[in-house]
Amino acid sequence: MQQRLTPLQARQKIKYYCAYQERSHQEVKNKLYEFGLRKDEVEEILSELISEDYLNEERFARIFAGSKFRQKQWGKNKILHELKAKSVSPYNIKIAMREIDEDEYARCLEKLTREKWNALKNEQYIIRETKTIRYMMQKGFEADQVKNVLKNLRGK
């Protein structure tokens, strides 16, 4: 546990924390409580950060969804779950999910499924299929879509 910060010290630190990278409201709130602030101080600083545009939940959610898909190749289910875990509002989650281009998503799904399928070519057919589906679901892709891609791969 770190030493309790004054509201002024916390305000300076949290502005740097928010400027460094986009943060969810919940992450910032937790950090302020870690600084030892009381609820009324936390609420005051949060509203100040929002009014000064250091904190914007919609912007955070859109950047989070877009970057997790493009950089880590996460599927929609995993992104949705992570945004919920960060206490992002359903409205902002819906906006964030629009950041994922459907065509790009389908290409990514097919590419990753094909790569995993090919990497398991020495496995028995049913094990190969099960491992591929499980892997893709862990990445957050929808099982029915993965099965459709597999059906197309087998048809070739």
PDB file of C-alpha atoms in Angstrom:
ATOM      1  CA  MET A   1       0.000   0.000   0.000  1.00  0.00           C
ATOM      2  CA  GLN A   2       1.415   3.311  -1.003  1.00  0.00           C
ATOM      3  CA  GLN A   3       1.308   6.486   1.011  1.00  0.00           C
ATOM      4  CA  ARG A   4      -1.925   8.485   0.854  1.00  0.00           C
ATOM      5  CA  LEU A   5      -1.770  11.305  -1.679  1.00  0.00           C
ATOM      6  CA  THR A   6      -3.413  14.674  -1.276  1.00  0.00           C
ATOM      7  CA  PRO A   7      -6.174  15.422  -3.793  1.00  0.00           C
ATOM      8  CA  LEU A   8      -3.806  17.852  -5.557  1.00  0.00           C
ATOM      9  CA  GLN A   9      -1.039  15.223  -5.855  1.00  0.00           C
ATOM     10  CA  ALA A  10      -3.543  12.616  -6.998  1.00  0.00           C
ATOM     11  CA  ARG A  11      -4.972  15.024  -9.589  1.00  0.00           C
ATOM     12  CA  GLN A  12      -1.507  15.556 -11.120  1.00  0.00           C
ATOM     13  CA  LYS A  13      -0.654  11.847 -11.121  1.00  0.00           C
ATOM     14  CA  ILE A  14      -3.971  10.737 -12.547  1.00  0.00           C
ATOM     15  CA  LYS A  15      -3.803  13.271 -15.384  1.00  0.00           C
ATOM     16  CA  TYR A  16      -0.489  11.773 -16.440  1.00  0.00           C
ATOM     17  CA  TYR A  17      -1.977   8.279 -16.069  1.00  0.00           C
ATOM     18  CA  CYS A  18      -4.872   9.221 -18.381  1.00  0.00           C
ATOM     19  CA  ALA A  19      -2.711  11.116 -20.873  1.00  0.00           C
ATOM     20  CA  TYR A  20      -0.318   8.173 -21.232  1.00  0.00           C
ATOM     21  CA  GLN A  21      -3.030   5.856 -22.596  1.00  0.00           C
ATOM     22  CA  GLU A  22      -6.810   5.722 -22.856  1.00  0.00           C
ATOM     23  CA  ARG A  23      -8.383   4.407 -19.651  1.00  0.00           C
ATOM     24  CA  SER A  24     -11.828   3.252 -18.635  1.00  0.00           C
ATOM     25  CA  HIS A  25     -13.675   5.156 -15.930  1.00  0.00           C
ATOM     26  CA  GLN A  26     -13.392   2.107 -13.671  1.00  0.00           C
ATOM     27  CA  GLU A  27      -9.589   1.866 -14.059  1.00  0.00           C
ATOM     28  CA  VAL A  28      -9.205   5.541 -13.136  1.00  0.00           C
ATOM     29  CA  LYS A  29     -11.605   5.251 -10.220  1.00  0.00           C
ATOM     30  CA  ASN A  30      -9.684   2.237  -8.870  1.00  0.00           C
ATOM     31  CA  LYS A  31      -6.376   4.073  -9.239  1.00  0.00           C
ATOM     32  CA  LEU A  32      -7.719   7.088  -7.334  1.00  0.00           C
ATOM     33  CA  TYR A  33      -8.858   4.831  -4.506  1.00  0.00           C
ATOM     34  CA  GLU A  34      -5.386   3.250  -4.490  1.00  0.00           C
ATOM     35  CA  PHE A  35      -4.033   6.764  -3.904  1.00  0.00           C
ATOM     36  CA  GLY A  36      -6.040   6.779  -0.671  1.00  0.00           C
ATOM     37  CA  LEU A  37      -8.705   9.271  -1.694  1.00  0.00           C
ATOM     38  CA  ARG A  38     -12.229   9.337  -0.304  1.00  0.00           C
ATOM     39  CA  LYS A  39     -15.354   8.820  -2.422  1.00  0.00           C
ATOM     40  CA  ASP A  40     -16.231  12.530  -2.683  1.00  0.00           C
ATOM     41  CA  GLU A  41     -12.643  13.388  -3.740  1.00  0.00           C
ATOM     42  CA  VAL A  42     -12.659  10.585  -6.320  1.00  0.00           C
ATOM     43  CA  GLU A  43     -15.991  11.736  -7.787  1.00  0.00           C
ATOM     44  CA  GLU A  44     -14.811  15.357  -7.984  1.00  0.00           C
ATOM     45  CA  ILE A  45     -11.574  14.417  -9.757  1.00  0.00           C
ATOM     46  CA  LEU A  46     -13.416  12.048 -12.118  1.00  0.00           C
ATOM     47  CA  SER A  47     -15.845  14.759 -13.213  1.00  0.00           C
ATOM     48  CA  GLU A  48     -12.918  17.148 -13.698  1.00  0.00           C
ATOM     49  CA  LEU A  49     -11.084  14.583 -15.863  1.00  0.00           C
ATOM     50  CA  ILE A  50     -14.202  14.077 -17.980  1.00  0.00           C
ATOM     51  CA  SER A  51     -14.823  17.815 -18.432  1.00  0.00           C
ATOM     52  CA  GLU A  52     -11.147  18.359 -19.404  1.00  0.00           C
ATOM     53  CA  ASP A  53     -11.379  15.411 -21.847  1.00  0.00           C
ATOM     54  CA  TYR A  54      -8.697  13.332 -20.129  1.00  0.00           C
ATOM     55  CA  LEU A  55     -11.348  10.674 -19.711  1.00  0.00           C
ATOM     56  CA  ASN A  56     -13.879   9.669 -22.349  1.00  0.00           C
ATOM     57  CA  GLU A  57     -15.503   6.241 -22.064  1.00  0.00           C
ATOM     58  CA  GLU A  58     -16.721   6.121 -25.670  1.00  0.00           C
ATOM     59  CA  ARG A  59     -13.255   6.999 -26.981  1.00  0.00           C
ATOM     60  CA  PHE A  60     -11.689   4.399 -24.679  1.00  0.00           C
ATOM     61  CA  ALA A  61     -14.114   1.681 -25.787  1.00  0.00           C
ATOM     62  CA  ARG A  62     -13.658   2.427 -29.507  1.00  0.00           C
ATOM     63  CA  ILE A  63      -9.864   2.426 -29.263  1.00  0.00           C
ATOM     64  CA  PHE A  64      -9.867  -0.689 -27.073  1.00  0.00           C
ATOM     65  CA  ALA A  65     -12.100  -2.685 -29.429  1.00  0.00           C
ATOM     66  CA  GLY A  66     -10.295  -1.602 -32.585  1.00  0.00           C
ATOM     67  CA  SER A  67      -6.801  -2.197 -31.263  1.00  0.00           C
ATOM     68  CA  LYS A  68      -7.548  -5.552 -29.605  1.00  0.00           C
ATOM     69  CA  PHE A  69      -8.995  -6.776 -32.898  1.00  0.00           C
ATOM     70  CA  ARG A  70      -6.252  -5.392 -35.163  1.00  0.00           C
ATOM     71  CA  GLN A  71      -3.221  -5.984 -32.933  1.00  0.00           C
ATOM     72  CA  LYS A  72      -4.114  -9.091 -30.940  1.00  0.00           C
ATOM     73  CA  GLN A  73      -6.668 -10.516 -33.374  1.00  0.00           C
ATOM     74  CA  TRP A  74      -9.279 -10.990 -30.689  1.00  0.00           C
ATOM     75  CA  GLY A  75     -12.802 -11.995 -31.670  1.00  0.00           C
ATOM     76  CA  LYS A  76     -15.917 -10.029 -30.773  1.00  0.00           C
ATOM     77  CA  ASN A  77     -16.859 -12.232 -27.808  1.00  0.00           C
ATOM     78  CA  LYS A  78     -13.540 -11.645 -26.039  1.00  0.00           C
ATOM     79  CA  ILE A  79     -13.614  -7.896 -26.727  1.00  0.00           C
ATOM     80  CA  LEU A  80     -17.200  -7.690 -25.470  1.00  0.00           C
ATOM     81  CA  HIS A  81     -16.315  -9.639 -22.317  1.00  0.00           C
ATOM     82  CA  GLU A  82     -13.279  -7.441 -21.583  1.00  0.00           C
ATOM     83  CA  LEU A  83     -15.235  -4.210 -22.074  1.00  0.00           C
ATOM     84  CA  LYS A  84     -17.911  -5.484 -19.677  1.00  0.00           C
ATOM     85  CA  ALA A  85     -15.185  -6.415 -17.174  1.00  0.00           C
ATOM     86  CA  LYS A  86     -13.966  -2.815 -17.368  1.00  0.00           C
ATOM     87  CA  SER A  87     -17.507  -1.620 -16.520  1.00  0.00           C
ATOM     88  CA  VAL A  88     -18.031   0.104 -19.861  1.00  0.00           C
ATOM     89  CA  SER A  89     -21.676   1.007 -20.473  1.00  0.00           C
ATOM     90  CA  PRO A  90     -23.716  -1.126 -22.895  1.00  0.00           C
ATOM     91  CA  TYR A  91     -24.226   1.957 -25.095  1.00  0.00           C
ATOM     92  CA  ASN A  92     -20.476   2.523 -25.445  1.00  0.00           C
ATOM     93  CA  ILE A  93     -19.854  -1.188 -25.989  1.00  0.00           C
ATOM     94  CA  LYS A  94     -22.306  -1.108 -28.908  1.00  0.00           C
ATOM     95  CA  ILE A  95     -20.476   1.895 -30.406  1.00  0.00           C
ATOM     96  CA  ALA A  96     -17.095   0.219 -29.847  1.00  0.00           C
ATOM     97  CA  MET A  97     -18.128  -2.959 -31.639  1.00  0.00           C
ATOM     98  CA  ARG A  98     -18.825  -0.890 -34.763  1.00  0.00           C
ATOM     99  CA  GLU A  99     -15.068  -0.242 -34.939  1.00  0.00           C
ATOM    100  CA  ILE A 100     -14.623  -3.787 -36.226  1.00  0.00           C
ATOM    101  CA  ASP A 101     -15.106  -3.959 -39.979  1.00  0.00           C
ATOM    102  CA  GLU A 102     -17.184  -7.047 -40.876  1.00  0.00           C
ATOM    103  CA  ASP A 103     -15.126  -7.939 -43.971  1.00  0.00           C
ATOM    104  CA  GLU A 104     -11.859  -7.552 -42.077  1.00  0.00           C
ATOM    105  CA  TYR A 105     -13.310  -9.664 -39.248  1.00  0.00           C
ATOM    106  CA  ALA A 106     -14.312 -12.448 -41.658  1.00  0.00           C
ATOM    107  CA  ARG A 107     -10.838 -12.426 -43.278  1.00  0.00           C
ATOM    108  CA  CYS A 108      -9.141 -12.577 -39.870  1.00  0.00           C
ATOM    109  CA  LEU A 109     -11.429 -15.406 -38.738  1.00  0.00           C
ATOM    110  CA  GLU A 110     -10.685 -17.417 -41.866  1.00  0.00           C
ATOM    111  CA  LYS A 111      -6.928 -16.755 -41.755  1.00  0.00           C
ATOM    112  CA  LEU A 112      -6.538 -17.736 -38.082  1.00  0.00           C
ATOM    113  CA  THR A 113      -8.761 -20.801 -38.461  1.00  0.00           C
ATOM    114  CA  ARG A 114      -6.829 -21.962 -41.533  1.00  0.00           C
ATOM    115  CA  GLU A 115      -3.465 -21.410 -39.781  1.00  0.00           C
ATOM    116  CA  LYS A 116      -4.536 -23.395 -36.716  1.00  0.00           C
ATOM    117  CA  TRP A 117      -6.089 -26.151 -38.846  1.00  0.00           C
ATOM    118  CA  ASN A 118      -2.903 -26.483 -40.909  1.00  0.00           C
ATOM    119  CA  ALA A 119      -0.689 -26.419 -37.812  1.00  0.00           C
ATOM    120  CA  LEU A 120      -2.549 -29.488 -36.518  1.00  0.00           C
ATOM    121  CA  LYS A 121      -2.272 -31.550 -39.731  1.00  0.00           C
ATOM    122  CA  ASN A 122      -0.639 -34.499 -37.911  1.00  0.00           C
ATOM    123  CA  GLU A 123      -3.577 -34.822 -35.501  1.00  0.00           C
ATOM    124  CA  GLN A 124      -6.549 -37.133 -35.952  1.00  0.00           C
ATOM    125  CA  TYR A 125      -9.400 -35.425 -37.786  1.00  0.00           C
ATOM    126  CA  ILE A 126     -11.790 -35.049 -34.813  1.00  0.00           C
ATOM    127  CA  ILE A 127      -9.002 -33.873 -32.470  1.00  0.00           C
ATOM    128  CA  ARG A 128      -7.809 -31.424 -35.113  1.00  0.00           C
ATOM    129  CA  GLU A 129     -11.306 -29.984 -35.479  1.00  0.00           C
ATOM    130  CA  THR A 130     -11.906 -29.799 -31.705  1.00  0.00           C
ATOM    131  CA  LYS A 131      -8.567 -28.086 -31.016  1.00  0.00           C
ATOM    132  CA  THR A 132      -9.127 -25.588 -33.811  1.00  0.00           C
ATOM    133  CA  ILE A 133     -12.606 -24.667 -32.567  1.00  0.00           C
ATOM    134  CA  ARG A 134     -11.414 -24.418 -28.946  1.00  0.00           C
ATOM    135  CA  TYR A 135      -8.461 -22.200 -29.936  1.00  0.00           C
ATOM    136  CA  MET A 136     -10.658 -19.853 -31.950  1.00  0.00           C
ATOM    137  CA  MET A 137     -13.223 -19.621 -29.163  1.00  0.00           C
ATOM    138  CA  GLN A 138     -10.455 -18.712 -26.702  1.00  0.00           C
ATOM    139  CA  LYS A 139      -9.557 -15.880 -29.079  1.00  0.00           C
ATOM    140  CA  GLY A 140     -13.190 -14.776 -28.831  1.00  0.00           C
ATOM    141  CA  PHE A 141     -14.582 -15.917 -32.161  1.00  0.00           C
ATOM    142  CA  GLU A 142     -18.055 -17.392 -32.498  1.00  0.00           C
ATOM    143  CA  ALA A 143     -18.169 -21.224 -32.679  1.00  0.00           C
ATOM    144  CA  ASP A 144     -20.749 -21.350 -35.472  1.00  0.00           C
ATOM    145  CA  GLN A 145     -18.656 -19.037 -37.657  1.00  0.00           C
ATOM    146  CA  VAL A 146     -15.528 -21.113 -36.988  1.00  0.00           C
ATOM    147  CA  LYS A 147     -17.433 -24.292 -37.922  1.00  0.00           C
ATOM    148  CA  ASN A 148     -18.537 -22.674 -41.200  1.00  0.00           C
ATOM    149  CA  VAL A 149     -14.933 -21.787 -42.043  1.00  0.00           C
ATOM    150  CA  LEU A 150     -13.854 -25.348 -41.221  1.00  0.00           C
ATOM    151  CA  LYS A 151     -16.608 -26.737 -43.422  1.00  0.00           C
ATOM    152  CA  ASN A 152     -15.287 -24.602 -46.309  1.00  0.00           C
ATOM    153  CA  LEU A 153     -11.689 -25.687 -45.614  1.00  0.00           C
ATOM    154  CA  ARG A 154     -12.675 -29.355 -45.683  1.00  0.00           C
ATOM    155  CA  GLY A 155     -14.598 -28.819 -48.917  1.00  0.00           C
ATOM    156  CA  LYS A 156     -11.405 -27.775 -50.700  1.00  0.00           C
TER     157      LYS A 156
END
